[in-house]
PDB file of C-alpha atoms in Angstrom:
ATOM      1  CA  ALA A  97    -225.371 253.513   9.080  1.00 79.00           C
ATOM      2  CA  GLN A  98    -222.947 256.162   8.004  1.00 86.00           C
ATOM      3  CA  THR A  99    -223.150 259.626   9.524  1.00 93.00           C
ATOM      4  CA  VAL A 100    -221.435 262.911   8.723  1.00 96.00           C
ATOM      5  CA  THR A 101    -221.005 265.673  11.283  1.00 97.00           C
ATOM      6  CA  GLN A 102    -220.097 269.291  10.674  1.00 97.00           C
ATOM      7  CA  SER A 103    -219.636 270.947  14.048  1.00 96.00           C
ATOM      8  CA  GLN A 104    -219.415 274.529  12.812  1.00 96.00           C
ATOM      9  CA  PRO A 105    -222.825 275.888  11.745  1.00 96.00           C
ATOM     10  CA  GLU A 106    -221.226 279.194  10.751  1.00 97.00           C
ATOM     11  CA  MET A 107    -217.744 280.467  10.014  1.00 97.00           C
ATOM     12  CA  SER A 108    -216.382 283.777   8.815  1.00 97.00           C
ATOM     13  CA  VAL A 109    -213.105 284.770   7.210  1.00 97.00           C
ATOM     14  CA  GLN A 110    -211.501 287.948   5.946  1.00 98.00           C
ATOM     15  CA  GLU A 111    -210.924 288.211   2.242  1.00 97.00           C
ATOM     16  CA  ALA A 112    -207.491 286.844   1.240  1.00 97.00           C
ATOM     17  CA  GLU A 113    -207.118 284.880   4.472  1.00 97.00           C
ATOM     18  CA  THR A 114    -207.337 281.141   5.110  1.00 98.00           C
ATOM     19  CA  VAL A 115    -210.189 279.253   6.741  1.00 98.00           C
ATOM     20  CA  THR A 116    -210.649 275.603   7.674  1.00 98.00           C
ATOM     21  CA  LEU A 117    -214.019 273.872   7.812  1.00 98.00           C
ATOM     22  CA  SER A 118    -214.320 270.727   9.906  1.00 98.00           C
ATOM     23  CA  CYS A 119    -216.022 267.438   9.128  1.00 98.00           C
ATOM     24  CA  THR A 120    -216.044 264.085  10.877  1.00 98.00           C
ATOM     25  CA  TYR A 121    -217.773 260.938   9.769  1.00 97.00           C
ATOM     26  CA  ASP A 122    -218.608 257.522  11.045  1.00 95.00           C
ATOM     27  CA  THR A 123    -218.474 254.354   8.983  1.00 92.00           C
ATOM     28  CA  SER A 124    -217.461 250.740   9.303  1.00 90.00           C
ATOM     29  CA  GLU A 125    -216.460 250.567   5.658  1.00 88.00           C
ATOM     30  CA  SER A 126    -212.856 250.763   4.525  1.00 86.00           C
ATOM     31  CA  ASP A 127    -213.453 251.974   0.997  1.00 88.00           C
ATOM     32  CA  TYR A 128    -215.466 255.101   0.333  1.00 91.00           C
ATOM     33  CA  TYR A 129    -215.364 258.606  -1.094  1.00 92.00           C
ATOM     34  CA  LEU A 130    -215.615 261.936   0.670  1.00 95.00           C
ATOM     35  CA  PHE A 131    -216.675 265.207  -0.868  1.00 95.00           C
ATOM     36  CA  TRP A 132    -217.037 268.856  -0.139  1.00 97.00           C
ATOM     37  CA  TYR A 133    -219.891 270.576  -1.946  1.00 96.00           C
ATOM     38  CA  LYS A 134    -220.588 274.300  -2.067  1.00 97.00           C
ATOM     39  CA  GLN A 135    -224.111 275.690  -2.273  1.00 96.00           C
ATOM     40  CA  PRO A 136    -224.325 279.419  -3.062  1.00 93.00           C
ATOM     41  CA  PRO A 137    -227.625 281.330  -2.934  1.00 87.00           C
ATOM     42  CA  SER A 138    -228.299 280.125  -6.477  1.00 82.00           C
ATOM     43  CA  ARG A 139    -229.050 276.766  -4.765  1.00 86.00           C
ATOM     44  CA  GLN A 140    -226.963 274.606  -7.088  1.00 88.00           C
ATOM     45  CA  MET A 141    -224.674 272.178  -5.301  1.00 92.00           C
ATOM     46  CA  ILE A 142    -221.201 272.530  -6.764  1.00 94.00           C
ATOM     47  CA  LEU A 143    -218.525 269.904  -6.248  1.00 94.00           C
ATOM     48  CA  VAL A 144    -215.472 271.506  -4.658  1.00 96.00           C
ATOM     49  CA  ILE A 145    -213.208 268.552  -3.998  1.00 95.00           C
ATOM     50  CA  ARG A 146    -213.241 264.776  -3.794  1.00 94.00           C
ATOM     51  CA  GLN A 147    -211.119 262.320  -1.805  1.00 94.00           C
ATOM     52  CA  GLU A 148    -210.836 258.572  -2.270  1.00 91.00           C
ATOM     53  CA  ALA A 149    -210.413 256.819   1.052  1.00 91.00           C
ATOM     54  CA  TYR A 150    -207.770 254.440  -0.305  1.00 90.00           C
ATOM     55  CA  LYS A 151    -205.522 257.355  -1.269  1.00 89.00           C
ATOM     56  CA  GLN A 152    -203.307 258.665   1.495  1.00 85.00           C
ATOM     57  CA  GLN A 153    -202.451 261.829  -0.405  1.00 91.00           C
ATOM     58  CA  ASN A 154    -204.717 264.740   0.399  1.00 93.00           C
ATOM     59  CA  ALA A 155    -206.719 266.087  -2.531  1.00 93.00           C
ATOM     60  CA  THR A 156    -206.077 269.624  -3.769  1.00 92.00           C
ATOM     61  CA  GLU A 157    -207.985 271.798  -6.219  1.00 92.00           C
ATOM     62  CA  ASN A 158    -206.404 275.216  -6.670  1.00 95.00           C
ATOM     63  CA  ARG A 159    -207.126 277.179  -3.460  1.00 97.00           C
ATOM     64  CA  PHE A 160    -209.018 274.274  -1.908  1.00 97.00           C
ATOM     65  CA  SER A 161    -207.311 271.424  -0.100  1.00 96.00           C
ATOM     66  CA  VAL A 162    -208.320 268.782   2.397  1.00 97.00           C
ATOM     67  CA  ASN A 163    -206.771 267.220   5.454  1.00 96.00           C
ATOM     68  CA  PHE A 164    -207.931 263.608   5.368  1.00 96.00           C
ATOM     69  CA  GLN A 165    -207.245 261.622   8.514  1.00 95.00           C
ATOM     70  CA  LYS A 166    -208.699 258.170   7.896  1.00 94.00           C
ATOM     71  CA  ALA A 167    -207.983 256.710  11.314  1.00 94.00           C
ATOM     72  CA  ALA A 168    -209.551 259.697  13.018  1.00 95.00           C
ATOM     73  CA  LYS A 169    -212.384 259.772  10.447  1.00 96.00           C
ATOM     74  CA  SER A 170    -211.776 263.444   9.888  1.00 97.00           C
ATOM     75  CA  PHE A 171    -212.012 265.356   6.609  1.00 97.00           C
ATOM     76  CA  SER A 172    -211.455 269.103   6.874  1.00 97.00           C
ATOM     77  CA  LEU A 173    -211.495 271.625   4.035  1.00 98.00           C
ATOM     78  CA  LYS A 174    -208.961 274.442   3.847  1.00 98.00           C
ATOM     79  CA  ILE A 175    -209.713 277.453   1.684  1.00 98.00           C
ATOM     80  CA  SER A 176    -206.685 279.625   1.011  1.00 98.00           C
ATOM     81  CA  ASP A 177    -206.729 283.227  -0.208  1.00 97.00           C
ATOM     82  CA  SER A 178    -210.479 283.447   0.435  1.00 97.00           C
ATOM     83  CA  GLN A 179    -212.522 285.347  -2.113  1.00 97.00           C
ATOM     84  CA  LEU A 180    -215.925 286.991  -1.853  1.00 96.00           C
ATOM     85  CA  GLY A 181    -217.263 284.371  -4.241  1.00 95.00           C
ATOM     86  CA  ASP A 182    -216.409 281.639  -1.742  1.00 97.00           C
ATOM     87  CA  ALA A 183    -219.280 282.749   0.491  1.00 97.00           C
ATOM     88  CA  ALA A 184    -221.781 279.887   0.545  1.00 97.00           C
ATOM     89  CA  MET A 185    -223.010 276.883   2.471  1.00 97.00           C
ATOM     90  CA  TYR A 186    -220.447 274.097   2.470  1.00 98.00           C
ATOM     91  CA  PHE A 187    -221.501 270.493   2.841  1.00 97.00           C
ATOM     92  CA  CYS A 188    -219.326 267.531   3.640  1.00 97.00           C
ATOM     93  CA  ALA A 189    -220.611 264.278   2.142  1.00 95.00           C
ATOM     94  CA  TYR A 190    -219.839 260.562   2.165  1.00 93.00           C
ATOM     95  CA  ILE A 191    -220.578 257.830  -0.339  1.00 90.00           C
ATOM     96  CA  THR A 192    -219.735 254.171  -0.226  1.00 85.00           C
ATOM     97  CA  ALA A 193    -217.352 252.776  -2.820  1.00 78.00           C
ATOM     98  CA  GLN A 194    -219.309 249.538  -2.928  1.00 74.00           C
ATOM     99  CA  GLY A 195    -221.062 249.284  -6.263  1.00 66.00           C
ATOM    100  CA  GLY A 196    -224.762 249.650  -6.761  1.00 64.00           C
ATOM    101  CA  SER A 197    -225.516 252.848  -4.953  1.00 68.00           C
ATOM    102  CA  GLU A 198    -225.141 256.564  -5.507  1.00 72.00           C
ATOM    103  CA  LYS A 199    -226.464 257.564  -2.092  1.00 85.00           C
ATOM    104  CA  LEU A 200    -224.688 260.568  -0.628  1.00 89.00           C
ATOM    105  CA  VAL A 201    -224.840 261.132   3.129  1.00 93.00           C
ATOM    106  CA  PHE A 202    -224.515 264.818   3.921  1.00 95.00           C
ATOM    107  CA  GLY A 203    -223.544 266.799   6.980  1.00 96.00           C
ATOM    108  CA  LYS A 204    -225.766 269.679   8.133  1.00 96.00           C
ATOM    109  CA  GLY A 205    -223.534 272.251   6.494  1.00 97.00           C
ATOM    110  CA  THR A 206    -221.370 275.219   7.441  1.00 97.00           C
ATOM    111  CA  LYS A 207    -222.325 278.704   6.345  1.00 97.00           C
ATOM    112  CA  LEU A 208    -219.197 280.573   5.302  1.00 98.00           C
ATOM    113  CA  THR A 209    -219.174 284.363   5.258  1.00 97.00           C
ATOM    114  CA  VAL A 210    -216.304 286.209   3.577  1.00 97.00           C
ATOM    115  CA  ASN A 211    -215.755 289.727   4.849  1.00 97.00           C
ATOM    116  CA  PRO A 212    -214.199 292.336   2.521  1.00 95.00           C
TER     117      PRO A 212
ATOM    118  CA  LYS B 104    -222.205 270.092 -22.244  1.00 69.00           C
ATOM    119  CA  ALA B 105    -225.497 271.090 -20.625  1.00 80.00           C
ATOM    120  CA  GLY B 106    -225.797 270.542 -16.891  1.00 92.00           C
ATOM    121  CA  VAL B 107    -228.543 268.883 -14.898  1.00 96.00           C
ATOM    122  CA  THR B 108    -231.855 270.585 -15.596  1.00 96.00           C
ATOM    123  CA  GLN B 109    -234.717 270.592 -13.153  1.00 97.00           C
ATOM    124  CA  THR B 110    -238.189 271.901 -13.887  1.00 96.00           C
ATOM    125  CA  PRO B 111    -240.030 273.776 -12.659  1.00 96.00           C
ATOM    126  CA  ARG B 112    -237.866 275.971 -10.452  1.00 95.00           C
ATOM    127  CA  TYR B 113    -240.738 276.928  -8.177  1.00 96.00           C
ATOM    128  CA  LEU B 114    -244.031 275.282  -7.313  1.00 96.00           C
ATOM    129  CA  ILE B 115    -246.831 276.233  -4.958  1.00 97.00           C
ATOM    130  CA  LYS B 116    -249.368 273.559  -4.112  1.00 97.00           C
ATOM    131  CA  THR B 117    -252.034 273.061  -1.483  1.00 97.00           C
ATOM    132  CA  ARG B 118    -252.309 270.233   0.991  1.00 97.00           C
ATOM    133  CA  GLY B 119    -253.747 267.063  -0.456  1.00 97.00           C
ATOM    134  CA  GLN B 120    -252.662 267.780  -4.014  1.00 98.00           C
ATOM    135  CA  GLN B 121    -250.028 265.854  -5.872  1.00 97.00           C
ATOM    136  CA  VAL B 122    -246.976 267.151  -7.705  1.00 98.00           C
ATOM    137  CA  THR B 123    -244.517 265.919 -10.323  1.00 98.00           C
ATOM    138  CA  LEU B 124    -240.977 267.224 -10.593  1.00 98.00           C
ATOM    139  CA  SER B 125    -238.744 266.637 -13.573  1.00 98.00           C
ATOM    140  CA  CYS B 126    -235.007 266.141 -13.943  1.00 98.00           C
ATOM    141  CA  SER B 127    -232.944 265.898 -17.123  1.00 97.00           C
ATOM    142  CA  PRO B 128    -229.458 264.549 -16.409  1.00 97.00           C
ATOM    143  CA  ILE B 129    -226.220 265.415 -18.112  1.00 95.00           C
ATOM    144  CA  SER B 130    -225.995 263.675 -21.456  1.00 94.00           C
ATOM    145  CA  GLY B 131    -224.545 260.189 -21.029  1.00 92.00           C
ATOM    146  CA  HIS B 132    -225.300 259.981 -17.304  1.00 93.00           C
ATOM    147  CA  ARG B 133    -227.361 256.935 -16.434  1.00 92.00           C
ATOM    148  CA  SER B 134    -227.728 257.444 -12.696  1.00 92.00           C
ATOM    149  CA  VAL B 135    -230.202 259.965 -11.336  1.00 95.00           C
ATOM    150  CA  SER B 136    -230.775 260.516  -7.643  1.00 95.00           C
ATOM    151  CA  TRP B 137    -233.101 262.790  -5.710  1.00 97.00           C
ATOM    152  CA  TYR B 138    -232.591 264.637  -2.438  1.00 97.00           C
ATOM    153  CA  GLN B 139    -234.853 266.663  -0.201  1.00 97.00           C
ATOM    154  CA  GLN B 140    -233.356 269.704   1.507  1.00 96.00           C
ATOM    155  CA  THR B 141    -235.064 271.380   4.468  1.00 95.00           C
ATOM    156  CA  PRO B 142    -233.702 273.727   7.147  1.00 91.00           C
ATOM    157  CA  GLY B 143    -234.523 271.227   9.873  1.00 89.00           C
ATOM    158  CA  GLN B 144    -233.477 267.913   8.393  1.00 91.00           C
ATOM    159  CA  GLY B 145    -230.815 269.088   5.983  1.00 92.00           C
ATOM    160  CA  LEU B 146    -230.179 267.030   2.855  1.00 94.00           C
ATOM    161  CA  GLN B 147    -231.826 263.651   2.791  1.00 95.00           C
ATOM    162  CA  PHE B 148    -231.616 260.979   0.120  1.00 94.00           C
ATOM    163  CA  LEU B 149    -234.909 260.070  -1.504  1.00 96.00           C
ATOM    164  CA  PHE B 150    -234.055 257.505  -4.177  1.00 93.00           C
ATOM    165  CA  GLU B 151    -231.729 256.667  -7.032  1.00 93.00           C
ATOM    166  CA  TYR B 152    -232.398 255.282 -10.472  1.00 93.00           C
ATOM    167  CA  PHE B 153    -229.961 253.642 -12.828  1.00 91.00           C
ATOM    168  CA  SER B 154    -230.976 252.480 -16.291  1.00 90.00           C
ATOM    169  CA  GLU B 155    -234.666 252.796 -15.415  1.00 93.00           C
ATOM    170  CA  THR B 156    -234.345 250.681 -12.252  1.00 93.00           C
ATOM    171  CA  GLN B 157    -234.603 251.977  -8.713  1.00 92.00           C
ATOM    172  CA  ARG B 158    -231.333 250.967  -7.054  1.00 89.00           C
ATOM    173  CA  ASN B 159    -231.716 252.552  -3.678  1.00 88.00           C
ATOM    174  CA  LYS B 160    -234.422 254.202  -1.627  1.00 91.00           C
ATOM    175  CA  GLY B 161    -234.276 256.483   1.371  1.00 92.00           C
ATOM    176  CA  ASN B 162    -236.497 256.496   4.421  1.00 92.00           C
ATOM    177  CA  PHE B 163    -239.494 258.352   3.025  1.00 95.00           C
ATOM    178  CA  PRO B 164    -243.171 257.347   2.971  1.00 96.00           C
ATOM    179  CA  GLY B 165    -244.720 255.706  -0.048  1.00 95.00           C
ATOM    180  CA  ARG B 166    -246.247 259.045  -1.081  1.00 97.00           C
ATOM    181  CA  PHE B 167    -242.844 259.780  -2.595  1.00 97.00           C
ATOM    182  CA  SER B 168    -242.193 257.891  -5.791  1.00 96.00           C
ATOM    183  CA  GLY B 169    -240.143 258.252  -8.897  1.00 96.00           C
ATOM    184  CA  ARG B 170    -239.280 256.772 -12.210  1.00 97.00           C
ATOM    185  CA  GLN B 171    -236.668 256.978 -14.902  1.00 97.00           C
ATOM    186  CA  PHE B 172    -237.238 256.863 -18.616  1.00 96.00           C
ATOM    187  CA  SER B 173    -235.166 255.214 -21.313  1.00 94.00           C
ATOM    188  CA  ASN B 174    -233.453 258.550 -22.095  1.00 93.00           C
ATOM    189  CA  SER B 175    -232.400 258.745 -18.398  1.00 94.00           C
ATOM    190  CA  ARG B 176    -234.744 261.627 -17.631  1.00 97.00           C
ATOM    191  CA  SER B 177    -236.378 261.179 -14.262  1.00 98.00           C
ATOM    192  CA  GLU B 178    -239.551 262.312 -12.578  1.00 98.00           C
ATOM    193  CA  MET B 179    -240.398 262.439  -8.927  1.00 98.00           C
ATOM    194  CA  ASN B 180    -243.980 262.383  -7.708  1.00 98.00           C
ATOM    195  CA  VAL B 181    -245.365 263.318  -4.329  1.00 98.00           C
ATOM    196  CA  SER B 182    -248.996 262.487  -3.649  1.00 96.00           C
ATOM    197  CA  THR B 183    -251.305 263.794  -0.927  1.00 97.00           C
ATOM    198  CA  LEU B 184    -249.028 266.709  -0.149  1.00 98.00           C
ATOM    199  CA  GLU B 185    -248.432 267.717   3.460  1.00 97.00           C
ATOM    200  CA  LEU B 186    -247.112 271.006   4.813  1.00 97.00           C
ATOM    201  CA  GLY B 187    -243.915 269.221   5.812  1.00 96.00           C
ATOM    202  CA  ASP B 188    -243.194 268.381   2.196  1.00 97.00           C
ATOM    203  CA  SER B 189    -242.238 272.015   1.602  1.00 98.00           C
ATOM    204  CA  ALA B 190    -238.581 271.825   0.651  1.00 97.00           C
ATOM    205  CA  LEU B 191    -235.968 272.237  -2.016  1.00 97.00           C
ATOM    206  CA  TYR B 192    -235.812 269.083  -4.110  1.00 98.00           C
ATOM    207  CA  LEU B 193    -232.451 268.468  -5.726  1.00 97.00           C
ATOM    208  CA  CYS B 194    -231.685 266.080  -8.515  1.00 96.00           C
ATOM    209  CA  ALA B 195    -228.198 264.782  -9.246  1.00 95.00           C
ATOM    210  CA  SER B 196    -226.797 262.724 -12.071  1.00 94.00           C
ATOM    211  CA  SER B 197    -223.643 260.726 -12.560  1.00 91.00           C
ATOM    212  CA  LEU B 198    -222.087 258.204 -14.893  1.00 87.00           C
ATOM    213  CA  GLY B 199    -222.418 255.613 -12.158  1.00 76.00           C
ATOM    214  CA  THR B 200    -220.422 254.256  -9.240  1.00 68.00           C
ATOM    215  CA  ASP B 201    -217.102 255.999  -8.611  1.00 72.00           C
ATOM    216  CA  SER B 202    -218.185 259.073 -10.550  1.00 81.00           C
ATOM    217  CA  PRO B 203    -218.975 262.389  -8.868  1.00 85.00           C
ATOM    218  CA  LEU B 204    -222.561 263.566  -8.661  1.00 89.00           C
ATOM    219  CA  HIS B 205    -223.580 266.713 -10.514  1.00 93.00           C
ATOM    220  CA  PHE B 206    -226.558 268.604  -9.156  1.00 94.00           C
ATOM    221  CA  GLY B 207    -229.261 270.720 -10.720  1.00 94.00           C
ATOM    222  CA  ASN B 208    -230.569 274.028  -9.373  1.00 93.00           C
ATOM    223  CA  GLY B 209    -233.436 272.326  -7.598  1.00 95.00           C
ATOM    224  CA  THR B 210    -237.189 272.772  -7.461  1.00 97.00           C
ATOM    225  CA  ARG B 211    -238.532 274.837  -4.568  1.00 97.00           C
ATOM    226  CA  LEU B 212    -241.845 273.290  -3.494  1.00 98.00           C
ATOM    227  CA  THR B 213    -244.115 275.213  -1.158  1.00 98.00           C
ATOM    228  CA  VAL B 214    -247.174 273.494   0.261  1.00 98.00           C
ATOM    229  CA  THR B 215    -249.865 275.761   1.728  1.00 97.00           C
TER     230      THR B 215
END
């Protein structure tokens, strides 16, 4: 079974600085997707970024980028120029690329605090 | 385009009762999945429906059930509620495989 591990329960960053959130995963599959979701106090899970395992190029969405190391099964999220609105719980998640299932496997989450 | 809508937002029930939660997916999305979020266990997959058929089920007791209607709206039912069922229940919809999941705001269930 696939597992996702986030080793940092909490992180903090100063506004305008850069922070990296860590995620490792375990799978025997070769084709899959990885995600970072953000959950603010409003409770809604918001998709931050998505990475296809077959793509070597790291995904980027504005201030958010990932460092995807397939061999090491590592998928970290870098947030540049941190803003107060980035404060939230961040979840790393895995889903198989095999058809017939939309089952996300989540890590336990990292609570990010942004200090003004 | 309207997002995923979950109703109600909050529910308080007593042990032994049953509860039904509702989820309306984004228009055009045929896959609806449900997750339970608790401080101790984190986010756990409950089940997924696609075109009214359950495609996948998580490791939850039979007290947890669901269904999907022809308009893709989904309901989740929990019977004989236990204190441990207190959680945030999240619904997500997608177009299907290879498409990202979009989540609703969740239903906060408290069992007393």
